Short mmCIF file of C-alpha atoms and ligand atoms in Angstrom, two decimals:
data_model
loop_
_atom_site.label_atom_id
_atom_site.label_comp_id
_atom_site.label_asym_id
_atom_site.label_seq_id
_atom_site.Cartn_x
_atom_site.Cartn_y
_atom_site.Cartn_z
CA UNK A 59 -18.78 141.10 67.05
CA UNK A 60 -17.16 137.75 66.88
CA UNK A 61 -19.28 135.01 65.59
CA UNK A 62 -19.11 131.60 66.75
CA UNK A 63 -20.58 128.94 64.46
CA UNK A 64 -22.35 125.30 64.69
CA UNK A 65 -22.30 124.11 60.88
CA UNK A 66 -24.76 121.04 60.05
CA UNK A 67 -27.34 119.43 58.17
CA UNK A 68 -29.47 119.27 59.48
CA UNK A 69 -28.76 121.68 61.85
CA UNK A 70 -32.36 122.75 62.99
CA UNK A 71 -32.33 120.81 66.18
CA UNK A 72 -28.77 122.09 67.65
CA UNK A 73 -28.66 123.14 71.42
CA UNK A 74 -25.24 124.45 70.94
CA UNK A 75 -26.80 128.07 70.39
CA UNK A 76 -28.79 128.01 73.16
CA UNK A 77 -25.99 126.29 75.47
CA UNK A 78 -23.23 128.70 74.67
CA UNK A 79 -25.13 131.83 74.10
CA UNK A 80 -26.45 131.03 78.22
CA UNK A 81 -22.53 130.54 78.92
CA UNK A 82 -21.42 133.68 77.24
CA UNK A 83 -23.88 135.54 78.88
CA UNK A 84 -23.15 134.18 82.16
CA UNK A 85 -19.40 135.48 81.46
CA UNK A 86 -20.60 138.98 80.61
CA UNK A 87 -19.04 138.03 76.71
CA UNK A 88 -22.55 138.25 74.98
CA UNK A 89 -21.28 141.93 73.47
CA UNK A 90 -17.99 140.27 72.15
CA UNK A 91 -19.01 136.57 70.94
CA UNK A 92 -22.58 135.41 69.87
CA UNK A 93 -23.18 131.72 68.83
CA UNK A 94 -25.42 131.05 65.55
CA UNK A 95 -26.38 128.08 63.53
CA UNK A 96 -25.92 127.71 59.99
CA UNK A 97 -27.19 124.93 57.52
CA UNK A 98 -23.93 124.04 55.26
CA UNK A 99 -24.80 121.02 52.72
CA UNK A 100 -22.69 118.52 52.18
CA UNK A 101 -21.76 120.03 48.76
CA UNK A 102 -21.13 123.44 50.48
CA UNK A 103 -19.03 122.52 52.55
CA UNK A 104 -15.81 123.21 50.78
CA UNK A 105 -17.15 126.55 49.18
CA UNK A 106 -17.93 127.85 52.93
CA UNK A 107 -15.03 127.02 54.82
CA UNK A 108 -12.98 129.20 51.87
CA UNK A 109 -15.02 131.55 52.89
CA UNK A 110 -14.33 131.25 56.24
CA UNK A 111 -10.67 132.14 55.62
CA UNK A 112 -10.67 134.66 53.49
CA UNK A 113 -10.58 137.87 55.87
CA UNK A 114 -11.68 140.43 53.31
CA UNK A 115 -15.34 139.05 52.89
CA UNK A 116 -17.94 141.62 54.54
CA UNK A 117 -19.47 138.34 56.14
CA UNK A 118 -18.16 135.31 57.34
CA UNK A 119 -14.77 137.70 58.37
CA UNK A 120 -15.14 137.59 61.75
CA UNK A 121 -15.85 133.77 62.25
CA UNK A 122 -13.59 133.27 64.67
CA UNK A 123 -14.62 129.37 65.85
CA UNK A 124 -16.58 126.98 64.57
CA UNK A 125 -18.63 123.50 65.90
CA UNK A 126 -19.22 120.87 63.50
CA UNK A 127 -21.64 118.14 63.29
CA UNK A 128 -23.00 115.69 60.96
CA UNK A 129 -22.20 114.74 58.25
CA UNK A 130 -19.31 116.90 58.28
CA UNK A 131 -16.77 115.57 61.52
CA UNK A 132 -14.59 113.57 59.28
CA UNK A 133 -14.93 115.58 55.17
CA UNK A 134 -14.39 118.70 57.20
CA UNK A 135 -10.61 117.39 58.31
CA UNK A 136 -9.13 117.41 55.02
CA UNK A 137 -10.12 121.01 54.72
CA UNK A 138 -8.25 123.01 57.79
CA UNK A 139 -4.48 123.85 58.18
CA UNK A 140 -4.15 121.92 61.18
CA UNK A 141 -5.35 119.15 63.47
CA UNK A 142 -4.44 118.48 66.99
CA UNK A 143 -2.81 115.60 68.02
CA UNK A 144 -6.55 114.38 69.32
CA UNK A 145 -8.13 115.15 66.05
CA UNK A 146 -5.99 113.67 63.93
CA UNK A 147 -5.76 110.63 65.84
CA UNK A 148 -9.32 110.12 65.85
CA UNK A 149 -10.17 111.40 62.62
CA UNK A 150 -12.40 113.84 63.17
CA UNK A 151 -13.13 117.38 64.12
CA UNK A 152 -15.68 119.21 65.66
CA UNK A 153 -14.19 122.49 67.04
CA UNK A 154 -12.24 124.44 64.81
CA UNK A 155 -10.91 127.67 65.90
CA UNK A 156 -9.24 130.61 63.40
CA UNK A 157 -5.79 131.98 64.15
CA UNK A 158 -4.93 134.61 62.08
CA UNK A 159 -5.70 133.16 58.47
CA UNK A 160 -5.59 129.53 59.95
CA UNK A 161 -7.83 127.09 60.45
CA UNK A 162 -7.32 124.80 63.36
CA UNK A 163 -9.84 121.60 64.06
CA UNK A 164 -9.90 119.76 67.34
CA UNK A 165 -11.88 116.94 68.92
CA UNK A 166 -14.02 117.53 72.05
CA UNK A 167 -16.38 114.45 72.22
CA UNK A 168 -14.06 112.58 73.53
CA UNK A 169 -13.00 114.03 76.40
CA UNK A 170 -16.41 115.46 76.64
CA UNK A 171 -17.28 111.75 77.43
CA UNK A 172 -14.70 111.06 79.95
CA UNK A 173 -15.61 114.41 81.87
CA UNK A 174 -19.00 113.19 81.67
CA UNK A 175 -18.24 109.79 83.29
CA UNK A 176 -16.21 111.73 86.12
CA UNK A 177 -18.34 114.40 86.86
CA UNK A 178 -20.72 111.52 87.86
CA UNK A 179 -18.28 110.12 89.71
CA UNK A 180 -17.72 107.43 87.56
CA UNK A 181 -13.56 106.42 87.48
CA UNK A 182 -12.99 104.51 84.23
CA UNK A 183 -9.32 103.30 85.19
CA UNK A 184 -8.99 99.69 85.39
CA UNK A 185 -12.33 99.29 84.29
CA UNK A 186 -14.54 97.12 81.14
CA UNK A 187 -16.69 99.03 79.02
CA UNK A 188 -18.78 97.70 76.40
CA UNK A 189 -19.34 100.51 73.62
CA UNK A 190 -22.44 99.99 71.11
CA UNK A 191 -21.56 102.23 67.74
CA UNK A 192 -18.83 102.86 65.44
CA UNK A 193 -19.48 106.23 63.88
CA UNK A 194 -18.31 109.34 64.39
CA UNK A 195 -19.19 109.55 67.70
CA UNK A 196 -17.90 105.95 68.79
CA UNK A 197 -14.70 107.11 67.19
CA UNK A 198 -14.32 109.69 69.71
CA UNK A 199 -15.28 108.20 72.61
CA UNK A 200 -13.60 104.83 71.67
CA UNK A 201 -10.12 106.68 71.42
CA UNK A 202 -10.25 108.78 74.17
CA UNK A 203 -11.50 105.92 76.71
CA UNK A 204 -8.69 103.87 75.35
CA UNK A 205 -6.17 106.40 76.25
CA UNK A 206 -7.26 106.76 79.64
CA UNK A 207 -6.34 103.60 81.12
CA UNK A 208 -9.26 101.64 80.29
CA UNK A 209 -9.04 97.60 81.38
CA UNK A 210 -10.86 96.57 78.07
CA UNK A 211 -12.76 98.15 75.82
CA UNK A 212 -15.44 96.24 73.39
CA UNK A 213 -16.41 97.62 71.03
CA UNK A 214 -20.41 96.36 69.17
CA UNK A 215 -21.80 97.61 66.39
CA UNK A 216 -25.23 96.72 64.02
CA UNK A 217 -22.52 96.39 61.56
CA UNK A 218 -20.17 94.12 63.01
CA UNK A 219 -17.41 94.92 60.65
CA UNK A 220 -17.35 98.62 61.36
CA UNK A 221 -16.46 97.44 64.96
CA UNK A 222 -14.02 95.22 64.06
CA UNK A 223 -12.37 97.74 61.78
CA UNK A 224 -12.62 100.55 64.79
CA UNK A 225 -11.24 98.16 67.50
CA UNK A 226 -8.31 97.02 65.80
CA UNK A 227 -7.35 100.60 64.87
CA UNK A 228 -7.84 101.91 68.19
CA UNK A 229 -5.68 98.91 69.45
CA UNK A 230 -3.07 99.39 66.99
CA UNK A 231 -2.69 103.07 67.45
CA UNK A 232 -3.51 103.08 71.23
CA UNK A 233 -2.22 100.07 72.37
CA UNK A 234 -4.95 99.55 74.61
CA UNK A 235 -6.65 96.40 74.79
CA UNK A 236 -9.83 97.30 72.32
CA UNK A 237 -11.67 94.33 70.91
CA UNK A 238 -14.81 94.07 69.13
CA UNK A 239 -17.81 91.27 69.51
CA UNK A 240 -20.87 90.81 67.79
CA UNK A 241 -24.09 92.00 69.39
CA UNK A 242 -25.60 88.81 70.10
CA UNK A 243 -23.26 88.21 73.01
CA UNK A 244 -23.87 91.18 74.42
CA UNK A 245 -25.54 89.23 77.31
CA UNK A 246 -21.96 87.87 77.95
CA UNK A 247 -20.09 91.04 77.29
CA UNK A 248 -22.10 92.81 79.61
CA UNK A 249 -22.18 90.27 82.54
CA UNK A 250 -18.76 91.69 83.50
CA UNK A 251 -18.94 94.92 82.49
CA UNK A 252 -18.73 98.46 84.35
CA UNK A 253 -20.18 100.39 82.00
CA UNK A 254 -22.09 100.46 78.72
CA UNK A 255 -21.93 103.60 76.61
CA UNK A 256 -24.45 103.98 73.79
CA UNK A 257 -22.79 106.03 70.88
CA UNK A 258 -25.29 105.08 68.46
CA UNK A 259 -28.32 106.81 67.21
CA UNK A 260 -30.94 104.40 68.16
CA UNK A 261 -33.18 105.76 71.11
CA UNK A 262 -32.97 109.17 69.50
CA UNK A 263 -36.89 110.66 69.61
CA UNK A 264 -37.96 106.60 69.40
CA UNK A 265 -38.39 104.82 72.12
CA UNK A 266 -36.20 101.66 71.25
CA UNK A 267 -32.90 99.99 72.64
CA UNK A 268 -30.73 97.94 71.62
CA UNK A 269 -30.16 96.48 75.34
CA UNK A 270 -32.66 95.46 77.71
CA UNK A 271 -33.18 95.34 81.48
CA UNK A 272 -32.72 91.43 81.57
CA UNK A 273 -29.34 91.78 80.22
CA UNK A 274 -28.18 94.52 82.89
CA UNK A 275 -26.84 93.90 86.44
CA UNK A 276 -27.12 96.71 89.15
CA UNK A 277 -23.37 97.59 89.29
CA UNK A 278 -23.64 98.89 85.67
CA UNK A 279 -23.00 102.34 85.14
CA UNK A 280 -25.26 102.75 81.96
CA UNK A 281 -24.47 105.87 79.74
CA UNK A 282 -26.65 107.02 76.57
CA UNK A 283 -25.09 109.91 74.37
CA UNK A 284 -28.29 110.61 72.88
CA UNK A 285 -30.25 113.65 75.00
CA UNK A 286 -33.83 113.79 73.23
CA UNK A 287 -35.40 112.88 75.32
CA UNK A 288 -33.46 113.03 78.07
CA UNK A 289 -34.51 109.95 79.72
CA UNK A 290 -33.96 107.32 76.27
CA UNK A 291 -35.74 103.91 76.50
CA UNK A 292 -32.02 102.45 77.72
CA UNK A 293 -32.13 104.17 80.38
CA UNK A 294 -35.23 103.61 81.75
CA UNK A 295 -34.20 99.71 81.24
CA UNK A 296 -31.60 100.36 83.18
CA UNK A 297 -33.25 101.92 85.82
CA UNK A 298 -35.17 98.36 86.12
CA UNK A 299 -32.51 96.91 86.42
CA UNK A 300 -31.31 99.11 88.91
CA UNK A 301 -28.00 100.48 87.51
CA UNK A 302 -26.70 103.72 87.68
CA UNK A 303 -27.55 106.27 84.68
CA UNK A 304 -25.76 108.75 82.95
CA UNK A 305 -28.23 110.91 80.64
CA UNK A 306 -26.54 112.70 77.10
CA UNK A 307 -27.18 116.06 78.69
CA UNK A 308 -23.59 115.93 80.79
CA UNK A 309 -21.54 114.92 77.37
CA UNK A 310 -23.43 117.24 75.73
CA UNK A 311 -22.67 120.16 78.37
CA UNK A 312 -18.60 118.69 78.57
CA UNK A 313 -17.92 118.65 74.86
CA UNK A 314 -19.00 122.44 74.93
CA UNK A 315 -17.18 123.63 77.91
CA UNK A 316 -14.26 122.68 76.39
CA UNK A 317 -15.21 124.01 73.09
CA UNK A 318 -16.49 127.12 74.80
CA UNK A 319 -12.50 127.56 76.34
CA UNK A 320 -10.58 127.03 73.05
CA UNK A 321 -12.51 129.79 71.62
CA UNK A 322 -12.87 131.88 74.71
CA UNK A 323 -10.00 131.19 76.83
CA UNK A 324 -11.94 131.20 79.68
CA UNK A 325 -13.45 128.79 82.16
CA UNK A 326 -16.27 127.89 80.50
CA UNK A 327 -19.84 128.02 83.20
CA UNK A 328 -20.92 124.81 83.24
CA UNK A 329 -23.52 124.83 85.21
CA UNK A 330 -25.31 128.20 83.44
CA UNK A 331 -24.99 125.93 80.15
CA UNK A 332 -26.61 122.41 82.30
CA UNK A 333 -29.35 125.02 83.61
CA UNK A 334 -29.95 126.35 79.83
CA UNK A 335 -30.37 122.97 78.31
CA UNK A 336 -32.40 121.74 81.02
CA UNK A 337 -34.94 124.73 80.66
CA UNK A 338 -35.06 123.89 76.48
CA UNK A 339 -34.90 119.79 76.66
CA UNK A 340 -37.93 120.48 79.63
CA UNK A 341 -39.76 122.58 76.99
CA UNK A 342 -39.37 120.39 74.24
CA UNK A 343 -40.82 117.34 76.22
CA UNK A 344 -44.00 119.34 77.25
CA UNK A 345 -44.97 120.20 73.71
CA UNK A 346 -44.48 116.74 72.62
P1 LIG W 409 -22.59 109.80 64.71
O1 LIG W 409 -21.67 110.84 64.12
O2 LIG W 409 -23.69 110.38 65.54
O3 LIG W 409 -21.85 108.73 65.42
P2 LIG W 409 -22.96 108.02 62.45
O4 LIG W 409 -21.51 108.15 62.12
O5 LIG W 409 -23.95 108.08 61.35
O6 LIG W 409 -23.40 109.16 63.47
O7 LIG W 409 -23.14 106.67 63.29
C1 LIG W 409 -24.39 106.19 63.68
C2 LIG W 409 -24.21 104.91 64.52
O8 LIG W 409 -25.52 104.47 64.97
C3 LIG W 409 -23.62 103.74 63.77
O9 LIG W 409 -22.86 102.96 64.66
C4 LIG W 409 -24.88 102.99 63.29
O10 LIG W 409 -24.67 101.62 62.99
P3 LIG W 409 -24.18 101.15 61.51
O11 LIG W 409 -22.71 101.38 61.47
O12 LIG W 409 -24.55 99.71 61.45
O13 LIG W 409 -24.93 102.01 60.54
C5 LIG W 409 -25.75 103.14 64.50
N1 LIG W 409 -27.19 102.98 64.21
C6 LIG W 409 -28.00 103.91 63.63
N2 LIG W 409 -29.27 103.42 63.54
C7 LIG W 409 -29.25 102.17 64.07
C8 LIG W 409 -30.25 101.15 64.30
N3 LIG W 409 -31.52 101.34 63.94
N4 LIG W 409 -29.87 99.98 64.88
C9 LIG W 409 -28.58 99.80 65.25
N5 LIG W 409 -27.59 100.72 65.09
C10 LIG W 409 -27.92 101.89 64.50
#
């Protein structure tokens, strides 16, 4: 059997099990692959992903991908053989698949966003979009929008300098036009905006924003990357204010489908893996 991995801590929470176990099934690979979660500490991490490589050990030997999470997206880069031209740009990994001996760590939040966005028929070409974070997600997301003929990209962050730093190296390195502003214009930022992605945590089982209806006009397309619960305190705002939402369930879904190929090299079933989050997020908000 082929074991596919999601490494965390904490790591408790993770969908990805339940997400790409439904997908593997669906492809009639449940006797080949089967998805697990592991807790690796922060201090473990090097120690495991030896592991990992060495062939001869009776158990991690047949690891043959891996999905990362926090805190590990940006340590874990030093540790692999090699990056792809996404991962390296952005700085952080969070699908590594083994070749032979090799290690190899790739990036799929990113484009997980942008097939997010376009799979609700959301074009981002030519468009403003103000982005609220500057971790390891906003990384992603920041670099990949900017590469995919964004107008203007600004960039806000709680701390402001973490945006400034991101937005001039996404500029430098992209070219695009990336800029950061401080969140008390966000009023102004957003008056001529297309769309607001949230790429920080806040929202996350809480039910606080950092942007209210007030400050939202109905042609905003208003994204949150956090999925519990499904329906943040954003986007309920932003249904007041009548824009369009995007819920974290479809970046969620898009980062894994294209996880799911690199390890599978097949089409991944995206909507066996929407239909086995729904059933677990559904769950989850019942027993709350
Ligand atoms: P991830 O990998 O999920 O992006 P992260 O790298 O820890 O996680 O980044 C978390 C982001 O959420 C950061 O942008 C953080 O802002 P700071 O850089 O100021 O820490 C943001 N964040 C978390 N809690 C927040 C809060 N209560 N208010 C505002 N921003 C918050």
């Amino acid at each position: 059997m082929n074991r596919l991995v999601v490494i965390g801590d904490p790591i408790e929470h993770s969908l990805s099990p339940i997400m790409q176990n439904a997908a593997l099934r669906e492809l009639g690979l449940d006797r080949e692959f089967v998805f697990e979660k592991t807790r690796v500490k922060e201090e473990e991490l090097k120690n495991f992903i030896k592991k990992v490589k060495q062939v001869k050990l009776v158990k991690p030997e047949n690891i043959v991908g891996l999905n990362v999470t926090i805190p590990h997206k940006v340590a874990i880069t030093k540790l692999l053989d090699e990056l792809s031209e996404e991962a390296e740009l952005i700085g952080a990994v969070n699908t590594i698949k083994k070749e032979g001996r090799k290690l190899i760590g790739f990036n799929t939040d990113g484009i997980g966003c942008i097939n997010a966005l376009k799979e609700k028929g959301f074009e981002i070409k030519n468009k403003k979009a103000v982005l609220l974070g500057a971790g390891g997600a906003a990384r992603a997301i920041a670099f990949v929008l900017a590469q995919n003929g964004l107008r203007h990209l600004v960039i806000m962050n709680r701390t402001s300098e973490k945006a400034e730093e991101l937005a001039k190296e996404v500029s430098t390195k992209t070219k695009a036009r990336v800029t950061a502003a401080n969140l008390a214009n966000l009023s102004k930022a957003l008056s001529d905006s297309d769309v607001l992605i949230n790429a920080t945590a806040v929202g996350m089982n809480r039910d606080e924003t950092l942007v209210t209806a007030e400050l939202m006009q109905p042609n905003l397309v208003v994204f949150d990357i956090v999925y519990s619960p499904l329906k943040t305190k954003l986007l309920k705002e932003a249904e007041k204010a009548g824009a369009k939402i995007i819920d974290g369930l479809e970046m969620l879904v898009q980062q894994g489908a294209v996880a799911f190929e690199l390890f599978t090299g097949k089409k991944a079933p995206v909507e066996a893996m929407r239909n086995a989050l729904r059933g677990k997020l559904k769950l989850q908000m019942e027993a709350i």
